[in-house]
Amino acid sequence: MKVRSVRVNNHKRTFEVRLAGRVLDYPFARCTPAPGADDAVVEAHPDPEMAAGGFAYELASGRCGAVHVEEVLEYHRDPAHMRELLLYKLTLEAQRRMDSCGLSRREIIRRLGTSPAQFYRLLDATNHRKSVDGMLSLLHALGCNVELVINGRHNTSDSH
Amino acid sequence: MTKIRRGGYVFISWVGDQSPRHVHVYRDGRFVVLIRRLEGDGLL
């Protein structure tokens, strides 16, 4: 995902980051170095060094900083981004369990009732198009019990 | 966020609220690799 443009909102003390089809705020307080009243932002722009996958800014003091677009998405808990992180964690766990489960790949594919190509797609950590459902099936085929823990965003009480 | 330039490569990393580790590598303004992919491939 690329940053189209960045605006500085000194009133809200945020960067307004324009992505494809939306604008997300990112507070100065989360930036390092943090802009302040005595060290204002003099320039902010999509960072060509990051292939516009983030933005860079310069303060009046001459100090520079940068923010990656994934930090912005993570701050806003973007659903698509959070899903991608969850898929990644499930994939890593499946890869670890593959080595310790004692089952052959052929047996796992048989248990899944799927094709070898689909099985290897599930094990590919860079594949973000697979489903969480598919990953859960794979983990069950590997003999794992999967339990979901859902945490509230602002409290620590769990619900299952 | 930390931005380090070494040997023509730009390393971008930060500590997020969520795992895994985030390290992106760029060269000449192009994305090269995401370190967590290296972890996933067992290379780290």
mmCIF file with all atom_site columns, C-alpha atoms in Angstrom:
data_model
loop_
_atom_site.group_PDB
_atom_site.id
_atom_site.type_symbol
_atom_site.label_atom_id
_atom_site.label_alt_id
_atom_site.label_comp_id
_atom_site.label_asym_id
_atom_site.label_entity_id
_atom_site.label_seq_id
_atom_site.pdbx_PDB_ins_code
_atom_site.Cartn_x
_atom_site.Cartn_y
_atom_site.Cartn_z
_atom_site.occupancy
_atom_site.B_iso_or_equiv
_atom_site.pdbx_formal_charge
_atom_site.auth_seq_id
_atom_site.auth_comp_id
_atom_site.auth_asym_id
_atom_site.auth_atom_id
_atom_site.pdbx_PDB_model_num
ATOM 1   C CA . MET A 1 1   ? 0.000   0.000   0.000  1.00 0.00 ? 1   MET A CA 1
ATOM 2   C CA . LYS A 1 2   ? 1.374   3.382   -0.972 1.00 0.00 ? 2   LYS A CA 1
ATOM 3   C CA . VAL A 1 3   ? 1.129   6.788   0.606  1.00 0.00 ? 3   VAL A CA 1
ATOM 4   C CA . ARG A 1 4   ? -0.352  9.213   -1.902 1.00 0.00 ? 4   ARG A CA 1
ATOM 5   C CA . SER A 1 5   ? 0.272   12.388  0.098  1.00 0.00 ? 5   SER A CA 1
ATOM 6   C CA . VAL A 1 6   ? 0.783   13.664  3.628  1.00 0.00 ? 6   VAL A CA 1
ATOM 7   C CA . ARG A 1 7   ? -0.600  16.784  5.253  1.00 0.00 ? 7   ARG A CA 1
ATOM 8   C CA . VAL A 1 8   ? 0.394   18.238  8.584  1.00 0.00 ? 8   VAL A CA 1
ATOM 9   C CA . ASN A 1 9   ? -2.475  19.150  10.886 1.00 0.00 ? 9   ASN A CA 1
ATOM 10  C CA . ASN A 1 10  ? -0.952  21.218  13.679 1.00 0.00 ? 10  ASN A CA 1
ATOM 11  C CA . HIS A 1 11  ? -4.380  21.784  15.245 1.00 0.00 ? 11  HIS A CA 1
ATOM 12  C CA . LYS A 1 12  ? -4.991  18.054  15.761 1.00 0.00 ? 12  LYS A CA 1
ATOM 13  C CA . ARG A 1 13  ? -1.258  17.415  16.101 1.00 0.00 ? 13  ARG A CA 1
ATOM 14  C CA . THR A 1 14  ? -1.396  14.653  13.524 1.00 0.00 ? 14  THR A CA 1
ATOM 15  C CA . PHE A 1 15  ? -0.158  13.737  10.094 1.00 0.00 ? 15  PHE A CA 1
ATOM 16  C CA . GLU A 1 16  ? -3.023  13.178  7.682  1.00 0.00 ? 16  GLU A CA 1
ATOM 17  C CA . VAL A 1 17  ? -1.896  10.279  5.541  1.00 0.00 ? 17  VAL A CA 1
ATOM 18  C CA . ARG A 1 18  ? -3.740  9.830   2.266  1.00 0.00 ? 18  ARG A CA 1
ATOM 19  C CA . LEU A 1 19  ? -3.845  6.240   1.042  1.00 0.00 ? 19  LEU A CA 1
ATOM 20  C CA . ALA A 1 20  ? -5.851  4.761   -1.796 1.00 0.00 ? 20  ALA A CA 1
ATOM 21  C CA . GLY A 1 21  ? -9.405  5.886   -1.118 1.00 0.00 ? 21  GLY A CA 1
ATOM 22  C CA . ARG A 1 22  ? -9.004  7.048   2.465  1.00 0.00 ? 22  ARG A CA 1
ATOM 23  C CA . VAL A 1 23  ? -7.204  9.391   4.816  1.00 0.00 ? 23  VAL A CA 1
ATOM 24  C CA . LEU A 1 24  ? -5.824  8.189   8.161  1.00 0.00 ? 24  LEU A CA 1
ATOM 25  C CA . ASP A 1 25  ? -4.501  10.328  10.998 1.00 0.00 ? 25  ASP A CA 1
ATOM 26  C CA . TYR A 1 26  ? -1.224  9.487   12.682 1.00 0.00 ? 26  TYR A CA 1
ATOM 27  C CA . PRO A 1 27  ? -0.466  11.428  15.889 1.00 0.00 ? 27  PRO A CA 1
ATOM 28  C CA . PHE A 1 28  ? 2.757   13.354  16.353 1.00 0.00 ? 28  PHE A CA 1
ATOM 29  C CA . ALA A 1 29  ? 3.127   11.682  19.756 1.00 0.00 ? 29  ALA A CA 1
ATOM 30  C CA . ARG A 1 30  ? 3.857   8.312   18.152 1.00 0.00 ? 30  ARG A CA 1
ATOM 31  C CA . CYS A 1 31  ? 6.611   9.704   15.957 1.00 0.00 ? 31  CYS A CA 1
ATOM 32  C CA . THR A 1 32  ? 10.326  9.736   16.726 1.00 0.00 ? 32  THR A CA 1
ATOM 33  C CA . PRO A 1 33  ? 11.491  12.455  16.751 1.00 0.00 ? 33  PRO A CA 1
ATOM 34  C CA . ALA A 1 34  ? 8.150   13.890  17.813 1.00 0.00 ? 34  ALA A CA 1
ATOM 35  C CA . PRO A 1 35  ? 7.146   17.255  16.400 1.00 0.00 ? 35  PRO A CA 1
ATOM 36  C CA . GLY A 1 36  ? 6.291   19.817  19.063 1.00 0.00 ? 36  GLY A CA 1
ATOM 37  C CA . ALA A 1 37  ? 5.349   23.437  19.516 1.00 0.00 ? 37  ALA A CA 1
ATOM 38  C CA . ASP A 1 38  ? 9.019   24.392  19.647 1.00 0.00 ? 38  ASP A CA 1
ATOM 39  C CA . ASP A 1 39  ? 10.018  22.039  16.845 1.00 0.00 ? 39  ASP A CA 1
ATOM 40  C CA . ALA A 1 40  ? 7.371   22.153  14.155 1.00 0.00 ? 40  ALA A CA 1
ATOM 41  C CA . VAL A 1 41  ? 7.189   20.088  10.987 1.00 0.00 ? 41  VAL A CA 1
ATOM 42  C CA . VAL A 1 42  ? 8.534   22.056  8.052  1.00 0.00 ? 42  VAL A CA 1
ATOM 43  C CA . GLU A 1 43  ? 8.063   19.377  5.412  1.00 0.00 ? 43  GLU A CA 1
ATOM 44  C CA . ALA A 1 44  ? 6.338   16.013  5.049  1.00 0.00 ? 44  ALA A CA 1
ATOM 45  C CA . HIS A 1 45  ? 6.138   13.894  1.911  1.00 0.00 ? 45  HIS A CA 1
ATOM 46  C CA . PRO A 1 46  ? 5.839   10.275  0.743  1.00 0.00 ? 46  PRO A CA 1
ATOM 47  C CA . ASP A 1 47  ? 9.279   8.742   1.156  1.00 0.00 ? 47  ASP A CA 1
ATOM 48  C CA . PRO A 1 48  ? 10.824  7.637   -2.163 1.00 0.00 ? 48  PRO A CA 1
ATOM 49  C CA . GLU A 1 49  ? 13.373  5.530   -0.256 1.00 0.00 ? 49  GLU A CA 1
ATOM 50  C CA . MET A 1 50  ? 10.468  3.394   0.961  1.00 0.00 ? 50  MET A CA 1
ATOM 51  C CA . ALA A 1 51  ? 8.891   3.232   -2.497 1.00 0.00 ? 51  ALA A CA 1
ATOM 52  C CA . ALA A 1 52  ? 6.190   5.535   -1.095 1.00 0.00 ? 52  ALA A CA 1
ATOM 53  C CA . GLY A 1 53  ? 5.364   2.817   1.422  1.00 0.00 ? 53  GLY A CA 1
ATOM 54  C CA . GLY A 1 54  ? 5.680   5.454   4.116  1.00 0.00 ? 54  GLY A CA 1
ATOM 55  C CA . PHE A 1 55  ? 6.345   9.116   4.607  1.00 0.00 ? 55  PHE A CA 1
ATOM 56  C CA . ALA A 1 56  ? 9.244   11.220  5.802  1.00 0.00 ? 56  ALA A CA 1
ATOM 57  C CA . TYR A 1 57  ? 9.184   14.540  7.604  1.00 0.00 ? 57  TYR A CA 1
ATOM 58  C CA . GLU A 1 58  ? 11.631  17.201  8.638  1.00 0.00 ? 58  GLU A CA 1
ATOM 59  C CA . LEU A 1 59  ? 11.440  19.364  11.722 1.00 0.00 ? 59  LEU A CA 1
ATOM 60  C CA . ALA A 1 60  ? 12.479  22.980  12.149 1.00 0.00 ? 60  ALA A CA 1
ATOM 61  C CA . SER A 1 61  ? 15.504  21.802  14.139 1.00 0.00 ? 61  SER A CA 1
ATOM 62  C CA . GLY A 1 62  ? 16.730  19.872  11.104 1.00 0.00 ? 62  GLY A CA 1
ATOM 63  C CA . ARG A 1 63  ? 15.948  16.477  12.616 1.00 0.00 ? 63  ARG A CA 1
ATOM 64  C CA . CYS A 1 64  ? 14.206  14.029  10.298 1.00 0.00 ? 64  CYS A CA 1
ATOM 65  C CA . GLY A 1 65  ? 11.875  11.130  10.863 1.00 0.00 ? 65  GLY A CA 1
ATOM 66  C CA . ALA A 1 66  ? 9.903   8.606   8.896  1.00 0.00 ? 66  ALA A CA 1
ATOM 67  C CA . VAL A 1 67  ? 6.818   6.479   9.384  1.00 0.00 ? 67  VAL A CA 1
ATOM 68  C CA . HIS A 1 68  ? 5.986   3.279   7.528  1.00 0.00 ? 68  HIS A CA 1
ATOM 69  C CA . VAL A 1 69  ? 2.446   2.850   6.252  1.00 0.00 ? 69  VAL A CA 1
ATOM 70  C CA . GLU A 1 70  ? 2.074   -0.378  8.255  1.00 0.00 ? 70  GLU A CA 1
ATOM 71  C CA . GLU A 1 71  ? 2.609   1.603   11.465 1.00 0.00 ? 71  GLU A CA 1
ATOM 72  C CA . VAL A 1 72  ? -0.320  3.784   10.449 1.00 0.00 ? 72  VAL A CA 1
ATOM 73  C CA . LEU A 1 73  ? -2.477  0.760   9.599  1.00 0.00 ? 73  LEU A CA 1
ATOM 74  C CA . GLU A 1 74  ? -1.512  -0.930  12.854 1.00 0.00 ? 74  GLU A CA 1
ATOM 75  C CA . TYR A 1 75  ? -2.335  2.201   14.846 1.00 0.00 ? 75  TYR A CA 1
ATOM 76  C CA . HIS A 1 76  ? -5.797  2.213   13.284 1.00 0.00 ? 76  HIS A CA 1
ATOM 77  C CA . ARG A 1 77  ? -6.048  -1.554  13.624 1.00 0.00 ? 77  ARG A CA 1
ATOM 78  C CA . ASP A 1 78  ? -6.967  -1.803  9.984  1.00 0.00 ? 78  ASP A CA 1
ATOM 79  C CA . PRO A 1 79  ? -9.029  -5.005  9.609  1.00 0.00 ? 79  PRO A CA 1
ATOM 80  C CA . ALA A 1 80  ? -7.259  -6.174  6.453  1.00 0.00 ? 80  ALA A CA 1
ATOM 81  C CA . HIS A 1 81  ? -3.852  -5.568  7.986  1.00 0.00 ? 81  HIS A CA 1
ATOM 82  C CA . MET A 1 82  ? -4.774  -7.290  11.259 1.00 0.00 ? 82  MET A CA 1
ATOM 83  C CA . ARG A 1 83  ? -6.105  -10.272 9.295  1.00 0.00 ? 83  ARG A CA 1
ATOM 84  C CA . GLU A 1 84  ? -2.810  -10.467 7.442  1.00 0.00 ? 84  GLU A CA 1
ATOM 85  C CA . LEU A 1 85  ? -0.864  -10.512 10.722 1.00 0.00 ? 85  LEU A CA 1
ATOM 86  C CA . LEU A 1 86  ? -3.127  -13.220 12.144 1.00 0.00 ? 86  LEU A CA 1
ATOM 87  C CA . LEU A 1 87  ? -2.718  -15.329 9.003  1.00 0.00 ? 87  LEU A CA 1
ATOM 88  C CA . TYR A 1 88  ? 1.016   -14.925 9.262  1.00 0.00 ? 88  TYR A CA 1
ATOM 89  C CA . LYS A 1 89  ? 1.092   -16.091 12.888 1.00 0.00 ? 89  LYS A CA 1
ATOM 90  C CA . LEU A 1 90  ? -1.090  -19.104 12.060 1.00 0.00 ? 90  LEU A CA 1
ATOM 91  C CA . THR A 1 91  ? 1.198   -19.974 9.143  1.00 0.00 ? 91  THR A CA 1
ATOM 92  C CA . LEU A 1 92  ? 4.328   -19.835 11.289 1.00 0.00 ? 92  LEU A CA 1
ATOM 93  C CA . GLU A 1 93  ? 2.673   -22.051 13.878 1.00 0.00 ? 93  GLU A CA 1
ATOM 94  C CA . ALA A 1 94  ? 1.630   -24.544 11.195 1.00 0.00 ? 94  ALA A CA 1
ATOM 95  C CA . GLN A 1 95  ? 5.183   -24.607 9.834  1.00 0.00 ? 95  GLN A CA 1
ATOM 96  C CA . ARG A 1 96  ? 6.556   -25.323 13.311 1.00 0.00 ? 96  ARG A CA 1
ATOM 97  C CA . ARG A 1 97  ? 3.988   -28.062 13.934 1.00 0.00 ? 97  ARG A CA 1
ATOM 98  C CA . MET A 1 98  ? 4.756   -29.666 10.583 1.00 0.00 ? 98  MET A CA 1
ATOM 99  C CA . ASP A 1 99  ? 8.188   -30.660 11.822 1.00 0.00 ? 99  ASP A CA 1
ATOM 100 C CA . SER A 1 100 ? 7.047   -32.009 15.166 1.00 0.00 ? 100 SER A CA 1
ATOM 101 C CA . CYS A 1 101 ? 3.749   -33.717 14.360 1.00 0.00 ? 101 CYS A CA 1
ATOM 102 C CA . GLY A 1 102 ? 5.341   -36.891 12.998 1.00 0.00 ? 102 GLY A CA 1
ATOM 103 C CA . LEU A 1 103 ? 3.000   -37.046 10.000 1.00 0.00 ? 103 LEU A CA 1
ATOM 104 C CA . SER A 1 104 ? 4.105   -37.263 6.415  1.00 0.00 ? 104 SER A CA 1
ATOM 105 C CA . ARG A 1 105 ? 3.057   -34.487 4.065  1.00 0.00 ? 105 ARG A CA 1
ATOM 106 C CA . ARG A 1 106 ? 1.086   -37.004 2.044  1.00 0.00 ? 106 ARG A CA 1
ATOM 107 C CA . GLU A 1 107 ? -0.882  -37.981 5.151  1.00 0.00 ? 107 GLU A CA 1
ATOM 108 C CA . ILE A 1 108 ? -1.598  -34.349 6.035  1.00 0.00 ? 108 ILE A CA 1
ATOM 109 C CA . ILE A 1 109 ? -2.810  -33.679 2.487  1.00 0.00 ? 109 ILE A CA 1
ATOM 110 C CA . ARG A 1 110 ? -5.017  -36.756 2.714  1.00 0.00 ? 110 ARG A CA 1
ATOM 111 C CA . ARG A 1 111 ? -6.474  -35.576 6.040  1.00 0.00 ? 111 ARG A CA 1
ATOM 112 C CA . LEU A 1 112 ? -7.108  -32.123 4.613  1.00 0.00 ? 112 LEU A CA 1
ATOM 113 C CA . GLY A 1 113 ? -8.780  -33.604 1.548  1.00 0.00 ? 113 GLY A CA 1
ATOM 114 C CA . THR A 1 114 ? -7.086  -31.088 -0.652 1.00 0.00 ? 114 THR A CA 1
ATOM 115 C CA . SER A 1 115 ? -4.495  -30.920 -3.398 1.00 0.00 ? 115 SER A CA 1
ATOM 116 C CA . PRO A 1 116 ? -0.740  -30.691 -2.799 1.00 0.00 ? 116 PRO A CA 1
ATOM 117 C CA . ALA A 1 117 ? -0.754  -27.265 -4.488 1.00 0.00 ? 117 ALA A CA 1
ATOM 118 C CA . GLN A 1 118 ? -3.372  -25.961 -2.062 1.00 0.00 ? 118 GLN A CA 1
ATOM 119 C CA . PHE A 1 119 ? -1.481  -27.494 0.870  1.00 0.00 ? 119 PHE A CA 1
ATOM 120 C CA . TYR A 1 120 ? 1.718   -25.678 -0.102 1.00 0.00 ? 120 TYR A CA 1
ATOM 121 C CA . ARG A 1 121 ? -0.212  -22.451 -0.570 1.00 0.00 ? 121 ARG A CA 1
ATOM 122 C CA . LEU A 1 122 ? -1.379  -22.770 3.035  1.00 0.00 ? 122 LEU A CA 1
ATOM 123 C CA . LEU A 1 123 ? 2.222   -23.184 4.196  1.00 0.00 ? 123 LEU A CA 1
ATOM 124 C CA . ASP A 1 124 ? 3.423   -20.164 2.224  1.00 0.00 ? 124 ASP A CA 1
ATOM 125 C CA . ALA A 1 125 ? 3.864   -17.286 4.699  1.00 0.00 ? 125 ALA A CA 1
ATOM 126 C CA . THR A 1 126 ? 3.856   -14.753 1.875  1.00 0.00 ? 126 THR A CA 1
ATOM 127 C CA . ASN A 1 127 ? 0.475   -15.843 0.567  1.00 0.00 ? 127 ASN A CA 1
ATOM 128 C CA . HIS A 1 128 ? -2.103  -13.424 1.965  1.00 0.00 ? 128 HIS A CA 1
ATOM 129 C CA . ARG A 1 129 ? -4.942  -14.678 -0.206 1.00 0.00 ? 129 ARG A CA 1
ATOM 130 C CA . LYS A 1 130 ? -5.516  -17.885 1.702  1.00 0.00 ? 130 LYS A CA 1
ATOM 131 C CA . SER A 1 131 ? -8.276  -18.032 4.281  1.00 0.00 ? 131 SER A CA 1
ATOM 132 C CA . VAL A 1 132 ? -8.120  -18.253 8.063  1.00 0.00 ? 132 VAL A CA 1
ATOM 133 C CA . ASP A 1 133 ? -10.567 -21.142 7.662  1.00 0.00 ? 133 ASP A CA 1
ATOM 134 C CA . GLY A 1 134 ? -8.017  -23.044 5.586  1.00 0.00 ? 134 GLY A CA 1
ATOM 135 C CA . MET A 1 135 ? -5.323  -22.419 8.182  1.00 0.00 ? 135 MET A CA 1
ATOM 136 C CA . LEU A 1 136 ? -7.580  -23.717 10.960 1.00 0.00 ? 136 LEU A CA 1
ATOM 137 C CA . SER A 1 137 ? -8.243  -26.862 8.934  1.00 0.00 ? 137 SER A CA 1
ATOM 138 C CA . LEU A 1 138 ? -4.521  -27.367 8.457  1.00 0.00 ? 138 LEU A CA 1
ATOM 139 C CA . LEU A 1 139 ? -3.782  -26.937 12.157 1.00 0.00 ? 139 LEU A CA 1
ATOM 140 C CA . HIS A 1 140 ? -6.490  -29.446 13.034 1.00 0.00 ? 140 HIS A CA 1
ATOM 141 C CA . ALA A 1 141 ? -5.072  -31.868 10.469 1.00 0.00 ? 141 ALA A CA 1
ATOM 142 C CA . LEU A 1 142 ? -1.725  -31.467 12.216 1.00 0.00 ? 142 LEU A CA 1
ATOM 143 C CA . GLY A 1 143 ? -3.341  -32.631 15.447 1.00 0.00 ? 143 GLY A CA 1
ATOM 144 C CA . CYS A 1 144 ? -3.564  -29.211 17.125 1.00 0.00 ? 144 CYS A CA 1
ATOM 145 C CA . ASN A 1 145 ? -6.382  -27.921 19.261 1.00 0.00 ? 145 ASN A CA 1
ATOM 146 C CA . VAL A 1 146 ? -7.035  -24.330 18.260 1.00 0.00 ? 146 VAL A CA 1
ATOM 147 C CA . GLU A 1 147 ? -8.738  -22.018 20.740 1.00 0.00 ? 147 GLU A CA 1
ATOM 148 C CA . LEU A 1 148 ? -9.553  -18.421 20.016 1.00 0.00 ? 148 LEU A CA 1
ATOM 149 C CA . VAL A 1 149 ? -8.922  -15.697 22.581 1.00 0.00 ? 149 VAL A CA 1
ATOM 150 C CA . ILE A 1 150 ? -10.569 -12.393 21.790 1.00 0.00 ? 150 ILE A CA 1
ATOM 151 C CA . ASN A 1 151 ? -9.305  -9.390  23.713 1.00 0.00 ? 151 ASN A CA 1
ATOM 152 C CA . GLY A 1 152 ? -11.126 -6.110  23.963 1.00 0.00 ? 152 GLY A CA 1
ATOM 153 C CA . ARG A 1 153 ? -9.185  -3.238  22.463 1.00 0.00 ? 153 ARG A CA 1
ATOM 154 C CA . HIS A 1 154 ? -9.043  -1.155  25.630 1.00 0.00 ? 154 HIS A CA 1
ATOM 155 C CA . ASN A 1 155 ? -9.275  -3.715  28.409 1.00 0.00 ? 155 ASN A CA 1
ATOM 156 C CA . THR A 1 156 ? -7.586  -6.943  29.334 1.00 0.00 ? 156 THR A CA 1
ATOM 157 C CA . SER A 1 157 ? -10.630 -9.075  30.073 1.00 0.00 ? 157 SER A CA 1
ATOM 158 C CA . ASP A 1 158 ? -10.908 -12.029 27.763 1.00 0.00 ? 158 ASP A CA 1
ATOM 159 C CA . SER A 1 159 ? -13.886 -13.666 26.188 1.00 0.00 ? 159 SER A CA 1
ATOM 160 C CA . HIS A 1 160 ? -13.773 -17.075 24.569 1.00 0.00 ? 160 HIS A CA 1
ATOM 161 C CA . MET B 2 1   ? 10.731  3.865   13.684 1.00 0.00 ? 1   MET B CA 1
ATOM 162 C CA . THR B 2 2   ? 14.372  3.263   12.837 1.00 0.00 ? 2   THR B CA 1
ATOM 163 C CA . LYS B 2 3   ? 15.800  3.890   9.421  1.00 0.00 ? 3   LYS B CA 1
ATOM 164 C CA . ILE B 2 4   ? 19.338  2.682   8.748  1.00 0.00 ? 4   ILE B CA 1
ATOM 165 C CA . ARG B 2 5   ? 21.235  3.031   5.504  1.00 0.00 ? 5   ARG B CA 1
ATOM 166 C CA . ARG B 2 6   ? 23.980  0.474   4.856  1.00 0.00 ? 6   ARG B CA 1
ATOM 167 C CA . GLY B 2 7   ? 25.668  -0.424  1.584  1.00 0.00 ? 7   GLY B CA 1
ATOM 168 C CA . GLY B 2 8   ? 22.961  1.077   -0.551 1.00 0.00 ? 8   GLY B CA 1
ATOM 169 C CA . TYR B 2 9   ? 20.205  -0.689  1.352  1.00 0.00 ? 9   TYR B CA 1
ATOM 170 C CA . VAL B 2 10  ? 17.669  1.042   3.576  1.00 0.00 ? 10  VAL B CA 1
ATOM 171 C CA . PHE B 2 11  ? 16.472  -0.938  6.605  1.00 0.00 ? 11  PHE B CA 1
ATOM 172 C CA . ILE B 2 12  ? 13.181  0.154   8.140  1.00 0.00 ? 12  ILE B CA 1
ATOM 173 C CA . SER B 2 13  ? 12.158  -1.334  11.460 1.00 0.00 ? 13  SER B CA 1
ATOM 174 C CA . TRP B 2 14  ? 9.846   -0.505  14.305 1.00 0.00 ? 14  TRP B CA 1
ATOM 175 C CA . VAL B 2 15  ? 8.403   -2.005  17.435 1.00 0.00 ? 15  VAL B CA 1
ATOM 176 C CA . GLY B 2 16  ? 4.722   -2.493  16.855 1.00 0.00 ? 16  GLY B CA 1
ATOM 177 C CA . ASP B 2 17  ? 1.957   -3.516  19.191 1.00 0.00 ? 17  ASP B CA 1
ATOM 178 C CA . GLN B 2 18  ? 1.649   -6.729  17.234 1.00 0.00 ? 18  GLN B CA 1
ATOM 179 C CA . SER B 2 19  ? 4.174   -9.440  16.527 1.00 0.00 ? 19  SER B CA 1
ATOM 180 C CA . PRO B 2 20  ? 5.933   -10.441 14.302 1.00 0.00 ? 20  PRO B CA 1
ATOM 181 C CA . ARG B 2 21  ? 9.016   -8.264  13.991 1.00 0.00 ? 21  ARG B CA 1
ATOM 182 C CA . HIS B 2 22  ? 8.771   -5.684  11.294 1.00 0.00 ? 22  HIS B CA 1
ATOM 183 C CA . VAL B 2 23  ? 11.873  -5.057  9.226  1.00 0.00 ? 23  VAL B CA 1
ATOM 184 C CA . HIS B 2 24  ? 11.521  -3.894  5.647  1.00 0.00 ? 24  HIS B CA 1
ATOM 185 C CA . VAL B 2 25  ? 14.487  -3.620  3.311  1.00 0.00 ? 25  VAL B CA 1
ATOM 186 C CA . TYR B 2 26  ? 14.623  -1.279  0.318  1.00 0.00 ? 26  TYR B CA 1
ATOM 187 C CA . ARG B 2 27  ? 17.243  -0.531  -2.300 1.00 0.00 ? 27  ARG B CA 1
ATOM 188 C CA . ASP B 2 28  ? 17.140  2.248   -4.880 1.00 0.00 ? 28  ASP B CA 1
ATOM 189 C CA . GLY B 2 29  ? 13.599  3.088   -3.853 1.00 0.00 ? 29  GLY B CA 1
ATOM 190 C CA . ARG B 2 30  ? 12.367  -0.456  -4.376 1.00 0.00 ? 30  ARG B CA 1
ATOM 191 C CA . PHE B 2 31  ? 11.127  -2.933  -1.830 1.00 0.00 ? 31  PHE B CA 1
ATOM 192 C CA . VAL B 2 32  ? 13.578  -5.825  -1.492 1.00 0.00 ? 32  VAL B CA 1
ATOM 193 C CA . VAL B 2 33  ? 12.386  -8.074  1.290  1.00 0.00 ? 33  VAL B CA 1
ATOM 194 C CA . LEU B 2 34  ? 10.376  -8.242  4.475  1.00 0.00 ? 34  LEU B CA 1
ATOM 195 C CA . ILE B 2 35  ? 12.450  -9.817  7.235  1.00 0.00 ? 35  ILE B CA 1
ATOM 196 C CA . ARG B 2 36  ? 9.486   -11.617 8.731  1.00 0.00 ? 36  ARG B CA 1
ATOM 197 C CA . ARG B 2 37  ? 9.293   -13.517 5.451  1.00 0.00 ? 37  ARG B CA 1
ATOM 198 C CA . LEU B 2 38  ? 12.846  -14.652 6.033  1.00 0.00 ? 38  LEU B CA 1
ATOM 199 C CA . GLU B 2 39  ? 11.790  -15.814 9.490  1.00 0.00 ? 39  GLU B CA 1
ATOM 200 C CA . GLY B 2 40  ? 8.870   -17.645 7.953  1.00 0.00 ? 40  GLY B CA 1
ATOM 201 C CA . ASP B 2 41  ? 11.175  -19.356 5.507  1.00 0.00 ? 41  ASP B CA 1
ATOM 202 C CA . GLY B 2 42  ? 13.446  -20.406 8.373  1.00 0.00 ? 42  GLY B CA 1
ATOM 203 C CA . LEU B 2 43  ? 16.310  -18.218 7.173  1.00 0.00 ? 43  LEU B CA 1
ATOM 204 C CA . LEU B 2 44  ? 16.602  -16.280 10.432 1.00 0.00 ? 44  LEU B CA 1
#
